[in-house]
PDB file of C-alpha atoms and ligand atoms in Angstrom:
ATOM      1  CA  MET A   1     -21.699  44.155 -69.566  1.00  0.00           C
ATOM      2  CA  ASN A   2     -17.998  44.571 -70.361  1.00  0.00           C
ATOM      3  CA  LYS A   3     -17.533  48.345 -70.519  1.00  0.00           C
ATOM      4  CA  HIS A   4     -13.922  48.219 -71.742  1.00  0.00           C
ATOM      5  CA  LYS A   5     -14.172  45.909 -74.720  1.00  0.00           C
ATOM      6  CA  GLU A   6     -11.231  43.836 -75.885  1.00  0.00           C
ATOM      7  CA  ASN A   7      -9.055  45.465 -78.545  1.00  0.00           C
ATOM      8  CA  ASN A   8      -9.460  42.911 -81.325  1.00  0.00           C
ATOM      9  CA  SER A   9      -6.919  43.626 -84.122  1.00  0.00           C
ATOM     10  CA  GLU A  10      -9.284  42.252 -86.822  1.00  0.00           C
ATOM     11  CA  ASN A  11     -12.149  44.414 -85.662  1.00  0.00           C
ATOM     12  CA  PRO A  12     -10.569  47.290 -83.732  1.00  0.00           C
ATOM     13  CA  PRO A  13     -12.673  49.872 -81.891  1.00  0.00           C
ATOM     14  CA  ALA A  14     -13.212  53.247 -83.538  1.00  0.00           C
ATOM     15  CA  LEU A  15     -11.087  54.746 -80.791  1.00  0.00           C
ATOM     16  CA  HIS A  16      -8.720  53.112 -78.318  1.00  0.00           C
ATOM     17  CA  ILE A  17      -7.121  55.361 -75.692  1.00  0.00           C
ATOM     18  CA  ASP A  18      -4.608  53.844 -73.332  1.00  0.00           C
ATOM     19  CA  ASN A  19      -3.301  55.640 -70.238  1.00  0.00           C
ATOM     20  CA  LEU A  20      -3.402  59.054 -71.900  1.00  0.00           C
ATOM     21  CA  SER A  21      -1.888  62.072 -70.154  1.00  0.00           C
ATOM     22  CA  VAL A  22      -1.646  65.646 -71.412  1.00  0.00           C
ATOM     23  CA  TYR A  23       0.148  68.504 -69.679  1.00  0.00           C
ATOM     24  CA  TYR A  24       0.415  72.094 -70.892  1.00  0.00           C
ATOM     25  CA  GLY A  25       3.867  72.889 -69.507  1.00  0.00           C
ATOM     26  CA  GLN A  26       3.428  72.250 -65.773  1.00  0.00           C
ATOM     27  CA  THR A  27      -0.398  72.298 -65.970  1.00  0.00           C
ATOM     28  CA  LEU A  28      -2.088  68.912 -65.822  1.00  0.00           C
ATOM     29  CA  ALA A  29      -5.091  68.687 -68.173  1.00  0.00           C
ATOM     30  CA  ILE A  30      -5.808  64.932 -68.245  1.00  0.00           C
ATOM     31  CA  GLU A  31      -4.096  61.937 -66.715  1.00  0.00           C
ATOM     32  CA  GLY A  32      -4.344  58.165 -66.987  1.00  0.00           C
ATOM     33  CA  VAL A  33      -7.353  58.166 -69.323  1.00  0.00           C
ATOM     34  CA  CYS A  34      -8.304  54.773 -70.782  1.00  0.00           C
ATOM     35  CA  LEU A  35     -11.289  54.675 -73.095  1.00  0.00           C
ATOM     36  CA  ASP A  36     -12.550  52.392 -75.854  1.00  0.00           C
ATOM     37  CA  VAL A  37     -15.251  53.621 -78.205  1.00  0.00           C
ATOM     38  CA  ARG A  38     -16.899  51.020 -80.439  1.00  0.00           C
ATOM     39  CA  ASP A  39     -17.649  51.584 -84.115  1.00  0.00           C
ATOM     40  CA  HIS A  40     -21.074  53.311 -84.398  1.00  0.00           C
ATOM     41  CA  GLU A  41     -21.172  54.089 -80.672  1.00  0.00           C
ATOM     42  CA  TYR A  42     -22.805  57.385 -79.625  1.00  0.00           C
ATOM     43  CA  LEU A  43     -20.759  58.536 -76.636  1.00  0.00           C
ATOM     44  CA  GLY A  44     -21.452  61.583 -74.482  1.00  0.00           C
ATOM     45  CA  ILE A  45     -18.604  63.190 -72.525  1.00  0.00           C
ATOM     46  CA  ILE A  46     -19.457  65.389 -69.546  1.00  0.00           C
ATOM     47  CA  GLY A  47     -17.344  67.076 -66.888  1.00  0.00           C
ATOM     48  CA  PRO A  48     -16.714  70.413 -65.178  1.00  0.00           C
ATOM     49  CA  ASN A  49     -15.115  73.369 -66.943  1.00  0.00           C
ATOM     50  CA  GLY A  50     -11.367  72.783 -67.010  1.00  0.00           C
ATOM     51  CA  GLY A  51     -11.928  69.011 -66.609  1.00  0.00           C
ATOM     52  CA  GLY A  52     -10.056  68.271 -69.833  1.00  0.00           C
ATOM     53  CA  LYS A  53     -12.861  67.590 -72.337  1.00  0.00           C
ATOM     54  CA  SER A  54     -11.569  69.890 -75.098  1.00  0.00           C
ATOM     55  CA  THR A  55      -8.035  68.697 -74.438  1.00  0.00           C
ATOM     56  CA  LEU A  56      -9.173  65.102 -74.963  1.00  0.00           C
ATOM     57  CA  LEU A  57     -10.798  66.000 -78.302  1.00  0.00           C
ATOM     58  CA  LYS A  58      -7.703  67.928 -79.438  1.00  0.00           C
ATOM     59  CA  ALA A  59      -5.454  65.008 -78.453  1.00  0.00           C
ATOM     60  CA  ILE A  60      -7.646  62.592 -80.462  1.00  0.00           C
ATOM     61  CA  LEU A  61      -7.377  64.960 -83.440  1.00  0.00           C
ATOM     62  CA  GLY A  62      -3.592  65.166 -83.078  1.00  0.00           C
ATOM     63  CA  LEU A  63      -3.778  68.951 -82.610  1.00  0.00           C
ATOM     64  CA  ILE A  64      -1.735  68.933 -79.391  1.00  0.00           C
ATOM     65  CA  PRO A  65       1.195  66.791 -78.255  1.00  0.00           C
ATOM     66  CA  ILE A  66       0.381  64.115 -75.707  1.00  0.00           C
ATOM     67  CA  THR A  67       2.601  63.659 -72.660  1.00  0.00           C
ATOM     68  CA  GLY A  68       2.048  59.913 -72.230  1.00  0.00           C
ATOM     69  CA  GLY A  69      -0.028  56.945 -73.352  1.00  0.00           C
ATOM     70  CA  LYS A  70      -1.386  56.151 -76.787  1.00  0.00           C
ATOM     71  CA  ILE A  71      -4.352  56.852 -79.035  1.00  0.00           C
ATOM     72  CA  GLN A  72      -5.415  54.464 -81.799  1.00  0.00           C
ATOM     73  CA  ILE A  73      -8.068  55.227 -84.397  1.00  0.00           C
ATOM     74  CA  TYR A  74      -9.449  52.069 -85.990  1.00  0.00           C
ATOM     75  CA  GLY A  75      -6.320  50.263 -84.824  1.00  0.00           C
ATOM     76  CA  LYS A  76      -3.816  52.801 -86.171  1.00  0.00           C
ATOM     77  CA  GLU A  77      -1.699  55.109 -84.062  1.00  0.00           C
ATOM     78  CA  GLY A  78      -1.425  58.661 -85.435  1.00  0.00           C
ATOM     79  CA  GLY A  79      -1.979  59.613 -89.061  1.00  0.00           C
ATOM     80  CA  SER A  80      -5.593  58.409 -89.133  1.00  0.00           C
ATOM     81  CA  THR A  81      -7.222  61.684 -88.214  1.00  0.00           C
ATOM     82  CA  GLU A  82      -8.527  62.135 -91.764  1.00  0.00           C
ATOM     83  CA  VAL A  83     -11.404  59.834 -90.769  1.00  0.00           C
ATOM     84  CA  ILE A  84     -12.457  62.259 -88.025  1.00  0.00           C
ATOM     85  CA  GLY A  85     -14.827  65.185 -88.533  1.00  0.00           C
ATOM     86  CA  TYR A  86     -14.599  67.901 -85.858  1.00  0.00           C
ATOM     87  CA  VAL A  87     -17.252  70.419 -84.833  1.00  0.00           C
ATOM     88  CA  PRO A  88     -15.479  73.029 -82.665  1.00  0.00           C
ATOM     89  CA  GLN A  89     -17.079  75.095 -79.935  1.00  0.00           C
ATOM     90  CA  PHE A  90     -19.330  77.857 -81.276  1.00  0.00           C
ATOM     91  CA  SER A  91     -17.375  80.445 -79.273  1.00  0.00           C
ATOM     92  CA  SER A  92     -14.097  79.504 -80.991  1.00  0.00           C
ATOM     93  CA  VAL A  93     -15.344  80.542 -84.454  1.00  0.00           C
ATOM     94  CA  ASP A  94     -15.236  84.128 -85.797  1.00  0.00           C
ATOM     95  CA  LYS A  95     -18.886  84.791 -86.640  1.00  0.00           C
ATOM     96  CA  LYS A  96     -18.185  88.223 -88.171  1.00  0.00           C
ATOM     97  CA  PHE A  97     -15.845  86.938 -90.904  1.00  0.00           C
ATOM     98  CA  PRO A  98     -17.292  88.001 -94.305  1.00  0.00           C
ATOM     99  CA  ILE A  99     -18.021  84.610 -95.859  1.00  0.00           C
ATOM    100  CA  THR A 100     -21.152  82.756 -96.928  1.00  0.00           C
ATOM    101  CA  LEU A 101     -22.461  79.564 -95.381  1.00  0.00           C
ATOM    102  CA  PHE A 102     -21.759  77.655 -98.638  1.00  0.00           C
ATOM    103  CA  GLU A 103     -18.131  78.847 -98.663  1.00  0.00           C
ATOM    104  CA  VAL A 104     -17.591  77.758 -95.056  1.00  0.00           C
ATOM    105  CA  VAL A 105     -18.886  74.241 -95.746  1.00  0.00           C
ATOM    106  CA  LEU A 106     -16.805  74.103 -98.946  1.00  0.00           C
ATOM    107  CA  THR A 107     -13.623  74.730 -96.904  1.00  0.00           C
ATOM    108  CA  GLY A 108     -14.314  71.390 -95.231  1.00  0.00           C
ATOM    109  CA  ARG A 109     -13.220  69.778 -98.528  1.00  0.00           C
ATOM    110  CA  LEU A 110      -9.660  71.130 -98.101  1.00  0.00           C
ATOM    111  CA  LYS A 111      -7.166  68.432 -97.251  1.00  0.00           C
ATOM    112  CA  LYS A 112      -3.791  68.688 -95.545  1.00  0.00           C
ATOM    113  CA  GLY A 113      -0.871  69.432 -97.877  1.00  0.00           C
ATOM    114  CA  LEU A 114      -2.932  71.135-100.605  1.00  0.00           C
ATOM    115  CA  SER A 115      -1.445  74.066-102.510  1.00  0.00           C
ATOM    116  CA  PRO A 116      -2.597  77.485-101.218  1.00  0.00           C
ATOM    117  CA  PHE A 117      -3.865  78.073-104.796  1.00  0.00           C
ATOM    118  CA  TYR A 118      -6.096  74.970-104.753  1.00  0.00           C
ATOM    119  CA  ARG A 119      -9.254  75.504-106.823  1.00  0.00           C
ATOM    120  CA  TYR A 120     -12.341  73.656-105.661  1.00  0.00           C
ATOM    121  CA  SER A 121     -13.591  71.105-108.163  1.00  0.00           C
ATOM    122  CA  GLU A 122     -17.174  70.749-109.374  1.00  0.00           C
ATOM    123  CA  LYS A 123     -17.296  67.582-107.268  1.00  0.00           C
ATOM    124  CA  ASP A 124     -16.335  69.581-104.134  1.00  0.00           C
ATOM    125  CA  LYS A 125     -19.224  71.969-104.870  1.00  0.00           C
ATOM    126  CA  GLN A 126     -21.665  69.142-105.577  1.00  0.00           C
ATOM    127  CA  ILE A 127     -20.734  67.392-102.303  1.00  0.00           C
ATOM    128  CA  THR A 128     -21.148  70.698-100.454  1.00  0.00           C
ATOM    129  CA  ASN A 129     -24.654  71.135-101.909  1.00  0.00           C
ATOM    130  CA  GLU A 130     -25.565  67.576-100.876  1.00  0.00           C
ATOM    131  CA  LEU A 131     -24.306  68.230 -97.337  1.00  0.00           C
ATOM    132  CA  LEU A 132     -26.376  71.398 -97.039  1.00  0.00           C
ATOM    133  CA  LYS A 133     -29.440  69.349 -98.012  1.00  0.00           C
ATOM    134  CA  ARG A 134     -28.524  66.614 -95.555  1.00  0.00           C
ATOM    135  CA  VAL A 135     -28.403  69.013 -92.601  1.00  0.00           C
ATOM    136  CA  GLY A 136     -31.391  71.059 -93.843  1.00  0.00           C
ATOM    137  CA  ILE A 137     -29.769  74.437 -94.619  1.00  0.00           C
ATOM    138  CA  SER A 138     -29.724  74.548 -98.470  1.00  0.00           C
ATOM    139  CA  HIS A 139     -31.962  77.617 -98.459  1.00  0.00           C
ATOM    140  CA  LEU A 140     -29.284  79.529 -96.516  1.00  0.00           C
ATOM    141  CA  ALA A 141     -26.366  78.717 -98.848  1.00  0.00           C
ATOM    142  CA  LYS A 142     -25.714  82.313 -99.922  1.00  0.00           C
ATOM    143  CA  ARG A 143     -26.272  83.906 -96.539  1.00  0.00           C
ATOM    144  CA  GLN A 144     -23.381  85.602 -94.718  1.00  0.00           C
ATOM    145  CA  ILE A 145     -22.510  83.629 -91.588  1.00  0.00           C
ATOM    146  CA  SER A 146     -22.988  86.761 -89.449  1.00  0.00           C
ATOM    147  CA  GLN A 147     -26.717  86.528 -90.313  1.00  0.00           C
ATOM    148  CA  LEU A 148     -27.277  82.958 -89.127  1.00  0.00           C
ATOM    149  CA  SER A 149     -29.066  81.910 -85.950  1.00  0.00           C
ATOM    150  CA  GLY A 150     -27.185  79.804 -83.408  1.00  0.00           C
ATOM    151  CA  GLY A 151     -28.885  76.607 -84.614  1.00  0.00           C
ATOM    152  CA  GLU A 152     -28.213  77.359 -88.310  1.00  0.00           C
ATOM    153  CA  PHE A 153     -24.592  78.131 -87.494  1.00  0.00           C
ATOM    154  CA  GLN A 154     -24.197  74.804 -85.693  1.00  0.00           C
ATOM    155  CA  ARG A 155     -25.711  72.861 -88.577  1.00  0.00           C
ATOM    156  CA  MET A 156     -23.269  74.656 -90.886  1.00  0.00           C
ATOM    157  CA  LEU A 157     -20.359  73.535 -88.676  1.00  0.00           C
ATOM    158  CA  ILE A 158     -21.694  69.960 -88.717  1.00  0.00           C
ATOM    159  CA  ALA A 159     -21.991  70.035 -92.539  1.00  0.00           C
ATOM    160  CA  ARG A 160     -18.405  71.305 -92.747  1.00  0.00           C
ATOM    161  CA  ALA A 161     -17.203  68.466 -90.501  1.00  0.00           C
ATOM    162  CA  LEU A 162     -19.030  65.953 -92.737  1.00  0.00           C
ATOM    163  CA  ALA A 163     -17.272  67.218 -95.879  1.00  0.00           C
ATOM    164  CA  ILE A 164     -14.463  64.672 -95.515  1.00  0.00           C
ATOM    165  CA  ASN A 165     -16.990  61.819 -95.159  1.00  0.00           C
ATOM    166  CA  PRO A 166     -15.739  60.954 -91.652  1.00  0.00           C
ATOM    167  CA  LYS A 167     -16.116  57.660 -89.806  1.00  0.00           C
ATOM    168  CA  ILE A 168     -16.023  59.457 -86.451  1.00  0.00           C
ATOM    169  CA  LEU A 169     -17.694  62.785 -85.660  1.00  0.00           C
ATOM    170  CA  LEU A 170     -16.420  64.759 -82.634  1.00  0.00           C
ATOM    171  CA  LEU A 171     -18.584  67.619 -81.401  1.00  0.00           C
ATOM    172  CA  ASP A 172     -17.644  70.133 -78.694  1.00  0.00           C
ATOM    173  CA  GLU A 173     -20.852  71.440 -77.056  1.00  0.00           C
ATOM    174  CA  PRO A 174     -22.920  71.857 -80.251  1.00  0.00           C
ATOM    175  CA  THR A 175     -26.060  72.912 -78.366  1.00  0.00           C
ATOM    176  CA  ALA A 176     -24.428  75.505 -76.102  1.00  0.00           C
ATOM    177  CA  SER A 177     -25.740  78.548 -78.027  1.00  0.00           C
ATOM    178  CA  VAL A 178     -29.010  77.341 -79.507  1.00  0.00           C
ATOM    179  CA  ASP A 179     -32.689  77.544 -78.586  1.00  0.00           C
ATOM    180  CA  ALA A 180     -34.807  74.528 -77.565  1.00  0.00           C
ATOM    181  CA  SER A 181     -36.226  73.785 -81.021  1.00  0.00           C
ATOM    182  CA  SER A 182     -32.801  74.000 -82.725  1.00  0.00           C
ATOM    183  CA  ARG A 183     -31.443  71.717 -80.022  1.00  0.00           C
ATOM    184  CA  GLU A 184     -34.075  69.095 -80.901  1.00  0.00           C
ATOM    185  CA  GLN A 185     -33.185  69.436 -84.610  1.00  0.00           C
ATOM    186  CA  ILE A 186     -29.482  68.978 -83.894  1.00  0.00           C
ATOM    187  CA  TYR A 187     -30.132  65.857 -81.786  1.00  0.00           C
ATOM    188  CA  SER A 188     -32.398  64.427 -84.461  1.00  0.00           C
ATOM    189  CA  LEU A 189     -29.675  65.075 -87.071  1.00  0.00           C
ATOM    190  CA  LEU A 190     -27.017  63.435 -84.871  1.00  0.00           C
ATOM    191  CA  SER A 191     -29.209  60.332 -84.357  1.00  0.00           C
ATOM    192  CA  GLU A 192     -29.561  60.083 -88.134  1.00  0.00           C
ATOM    193  CA  LEU A 193     -25.793  60.544 -88.668  1.00  0.00           C
ATOM    194  CA  ASN A 194     -25.083  57.901 -86.031  1.00  0.00           C
ATOM    195  CA  LYS A 195     -26.439  55.265 -88.435  1.00  0.00           C
ATOM    196  CA  ASP A 196     -23.374  55.971 -90.605  1.00  0.00           C
ATOM    197  CA  MET A 197     -20.687  56.978 -88.109  1.00  0.00           C
ATOM    198  CA  THR A 198     -19.405  56.929 -84.540  1.00  0.00           C
ATOM    199  CA  ILE A 199     -20.345  60.050 -82.588  1.00  0.00           C
ATOM    200  CA  ILE A 200     -18.502  61.559 -79.627  1.00  0.00           C
ATOM    201  CA  LEU A 201     -20.369  64.475 -78.100  1.00  0.00           C
ATOM    202  CA  VAL A 202     -18.942  66.781 -75.416  1.00  0.00           C
ATOM    203  CA  THR A 203     -21.901  68.359 -73.674  1.00  0.00           C
ATOM    204  CA  HIS A 204     -23.247  70.015 -70.549  1.00  0.00           C
ATOM    205  CA  ASP A 205     -26.784  69.226 -71.655  1.00  0.00           C
ATOM    206  CA  LEU A 206     -28.481  66.708 -69.387  1.00  0.00           C
ATOM    207  CA  LEU A 207     -31.206  66.190 -72.004  1.00  0.00           C
ATOM    208  CA  ALA A 208     -28.551  64.732 -74.330  1.00  0.00           C
ATOM    209  CA  ILE A 209     -27.345  62.419 -71.572  1.00  0.00           C
ATOM    210  CA  SER A 210     -30.855  61.364 -70.607  1.00  0.00           C
ATOM    211  CA  SER A 211     -32.294  60.744 -74.031  1.00  0.00           C
ATOM    212  CA  GLN A 212     -29.688  60.815 -76.817  1.00  0.00           C
ATOM    213  CA  VAL A 213     -26.303  59.222 -76.158  1.00  0.00           C
ATOM    214  CA  HIS A 214     -25.887  55.450 -75.845  1.00  0.00           C
ATOM    215  CA  SER A 215     -22.955  55.600 -73.443  1.00  0.00           C
ATOM    216  CA  LEU A 216     -21.394  58.178 -71.167  1.00  0.00           C
ATOM    217  CA  ALA A 217     -17.889  59.160 -70.075  1.00  0.00           C
ATOM    218  CA  CYS A 218     -17.338  61.576 -67.170  1.00  0.00           C
ATOM    219  CA  LEU A 219     -14.028  63.416 -67.249  1.00  0.00           C
ATOM    220  CA  ASN A 220     -12.491  65.429 -64.442  1.00  0.00           C
ATOM    221  CA  GLU A 221      -8.746  65.217 -65.221  1.00  0.00           C
ATOM    222  CA  ARG A 222      -9.260  61.452 -64.903  1.00  0.00           C
ATOM    223  CA  LEU A 223     -12.026  59.323 -66.351  1.00  0.00           C
ATOM    224  CA  VAL A 224     -14.452  59.230 -63.418  1.00  0.00           C
ATOM    225  CA  TYR A 225     -17.010  56.998 -65.136  1.00  0.00           C
ATOM    226  CA  HIS A 226     -17.583  55.179 -68.440  1.00  0.00           C
ATOM    227  CA  GLY A 227     -20.669  53.127 -69.049  1.00  0.00           C
ATOM    228  CA  GLU A 228     -24.420  53.361 -69.425  1.00  0.00           C
ATOM    229  CA  PRO A 229     -25.791  56.918 -69.689  1.00  0.00           C
ATOM    230  CA  GLU A 230     -27.504  56.752 -66.338  1.00  0.00           C
ATOM    231  CA  ILE A 231     -27.613  59.598 -63.895  1.00  0.00           C
ATOM    232  CA  ASN A 232     -26.898  59.414 -60.191  1.00  0.00           C
ATOM    233  CA  GLN A 233     -26.886  62.576 -58.083  1.00  0.00           C
ATOM    234  CA  HIS A 234     -23.858  61.447 -56.054  1.00  0.00           C
ATOM    235  CA  ILE A 235     -21.644  60.841 -59.115  1.00  0.00           C
ATOM    236  CA  VAL A 236     -22.647  64.017 -60.922  1.00  0.00           C
ATOM    237  CA  ASN A 237     -22.181  66.089 -57.755  1.00  0.00           C
ATOM    238  CA  HIS A 238     -18.763  64.504 -57.280  1.00  0.00           C
ATOM    239  CA  LEU A 239     -17.894  65.227 -60.900  1.00  0.00           C
ATOM    240  CA  TYR A 240     -19.004  68.853 -60.887  1.00  0.00           C
ATOM    241  CA  GLY A 241     -18.071  69.529 -57.272  1.00  0.00           C
ATOM    242  CA  CYS A 242     -21.499  71.044 -56.641  1.00  0.00           C
ATOM    243  CA  PRO A 243     -25.136  69.929 -56.757  1.00  0.00           C
ATOM    244  CA  VAL A 244     -26.540  69.686 -60.279  1.00  0.00           C
ATOM    245  CA  ASP A 245     -30.251  69.654 -61.110  1.00  0.00           C
ATOM    246  CA  LEU A 246     -30.855  66.350 -62.850  1.00  0.00           C
ATOM    247  CA  ILE A 247     -34.507  66.799 -63.718  1.00  0.00           C
ATOM    248  CA  ALA A 248     -34.852  66.660 -67.507  1.00  0.00           C
ATOM    249  CA  HIS A 249     -38.456  67.346 -68.465  1.00  0.00           C
ATOM    250  CA  GLY A 250     -40.236  64.730 -70.531  1.00  0.00           C
ATOM    251  CA  VAL A 251     -37.406  62.203 -70.562  1.00  0.00           C
ATOM    252  CA  PRO A 252     -36.989  59.031 -68.526  1.00  0.00           C
ATOM    253  CA  HIS A 253     -34.910  59.341 -65.363  1.00  0.00           C
ATOM    254  CA  ARG A 254     -31.761  57.262 -65.293  1.00  0.00           C
ATOM    255  CA  VAL A 255     -29.407  56.278 -62.489  1.00  0.00           C
ATOM    256  CA  LEU A 256     -25.609  55.932 -62.764  1.00  0.00           C
ATOM    257  CA  HIS A 257     -23.923  52.875 -61.274  1.00  0.00           C
ATOM    258  CA  GLU A 258     -20.651  53.186 -59.355  1.00  0.00           C
ATOM    259  CA  HIS A 259     -17.540  53.910 -61.411  1.00  0.00           C
ATOM    260  CA  GLU A 260     -15.089  51.128 -62.277  1.00  0.00           C
ATOM    261  CA  GLU A 261     -11.482  52.297 -61.731  1.00  0.00           C
ATOM    262  CA  GLY A 262      -8.496  51.533 -63.935  1.00  0.00           C
ATOM    263  CA  CYS A 263      -7.755  50.724 -67.597  1.00  0.00           C
TER     264      CYS A 263
HETATM  265  P1  ADP B 301     -12.672  71.654 -70.587  1.00  0.00           P
HETATM  266  O1  ADP B 301     -12.795  71.529 -72.077  1.00  0.00           O
HETATM  267  O2  ADP B 301     -13.198  70.454 -69.858  1.00  0.00           O
HETATM  268  O3  ADP B 301     -13.244  72.930 -70.061  1.00  0.00           O
HETATM  269  P2  ADP B 301      -9.869  72.050 -71.135  1.00  0.00           P
HETATM  270  O4  ADP B 301      -9.434  70.831 -71.857  1.00  0.00           O
HETATM  271  O5  ADP B 301     -10.146  73.281 -71.936  1.00  0.00           O
HETATM  272  O6  ADP B 301     -11.123  71.679 -70.226  1.00  0.00           O
HETATM  273  O7  ADP B 301      -8.776  72.420 -70.049  1.00  0.00           O
HETATM  274  C1  ADP B 301      -8.181  71.467 -69.167  1.00  0.00           C
HETATM  275  C2  ADP B 301      -7.087  72.152 -68.352  1.00  0.00           C
HETATM  276  O8  ADP B 301      -6.018  72.524 -69.216  1.00  0.00           O
HETATM  277  C3  ADP B 301      -7.522  73.431 -67.646  1.00  0.00           C
HETATM  278  O9  ADP B 301      -6.823  73.495 -66.418  1.00  0.00           O
HETATM  279  C4  ADP B 301      -7.072  74.513 -68.584  1.00  0.00           C
HETATM  280  O10 ADP B 301      -6.816  75.716 -67.900  1.00  0.00           O
HETATM  281  C5  ADP B 301      -5.794  73.924 -69.130  1.00  0.00           C
HETATM  282  N1  ADP B 301      -5.512  74.395 -70.509  1.00  0.00           N
HETATM  283  C6  ADP B 301      -6.296  74.226 -71.596  1.00  0.00           C
HETATM  284  N2  ADP B 301      -5.712  74.725 -72.699  1.00  0.00           N
HETATM  285  C7  ADP B 301      -4.527  75.230 -72.285  1.00  0.00           C
HETATM  286  C8  ADP B 301      -3.454  75.883 -72.951  1.00  0.00           C
HETATM  287  N3  ADP B 301      -3.475  76.107 -74.273  1.00  0.00           N
HETATM  288  N4  ADP B 301      -2.381  76.259 -72.208  1.00  0.00           N
HETATM  289  C9  ADP B 301      -2.331  76.010 -70.890  1.00  0.00           C
HETATM  290  N5  ADP B 301      -3.300  75.388 -70.193  1.00  0.00           N
HETATM  291  C10 ADP B 301      -4.394  75.004 -70.876  1.00  0.00           C
END
């Protein structure tokens, strides 16, 4: 199988990353990353803490300047981030802010360049209600976000990311703070959403790698692997720098092939 598909201008990949490098001042975050993500692909990204996963997502979103290389979204460089929905890390959101779940999801309708006095339209509110139904949290619409469980909070963040009707959904560790049953619900929701959009999931969860994603990228400053979501102890140990328990209960065991270097 060709893991780095040709960049066809008539049918460009959802995401095309060529030789991407990002430094924060003198600190290297990622270097020489080449990655193509097909339309409707469900990609998992794993790697050690500090390996550059969040940096990669922020670079794709245009939130940080890149040092070198290029990023194309559906064949366009820059300016196309309005087709991307982003679910940030749970820990990066202020859970004590006095706001209801409905209001948080409604803010997802805000677009760049709007007046600070923008009033939400009836259509914005109708779309928000539909999104709450879609992710199964309509009954919590009026609840303060401080009173949500981890799983409910994550589904709220997913609904908010869907408010722009994205073609690509980026998620940064959406199951990090949730219990086992909420985790199953989130994966089932993501599988459903994947019928309509490309999904890129940063995760430490081996269950997601074993049974959810369709392809896998391993990032440790460089792209160590991109291909089938198959697990090999040697590669994962190399990636994390320490032994990792690969036994995922109730899911088929998979084995990673050797990494292919270069763009
Ligand atoms: P991950 O998401 O895989 O944990 P990050 O993308 O957060 O990794 O970080 C990659 C590297 O960039 C780390 O060395 C981290 O310390 C550094 N880094 C991340 N954000 C900043 C920042 N705002 N300023 C300086 N260095 C940063």
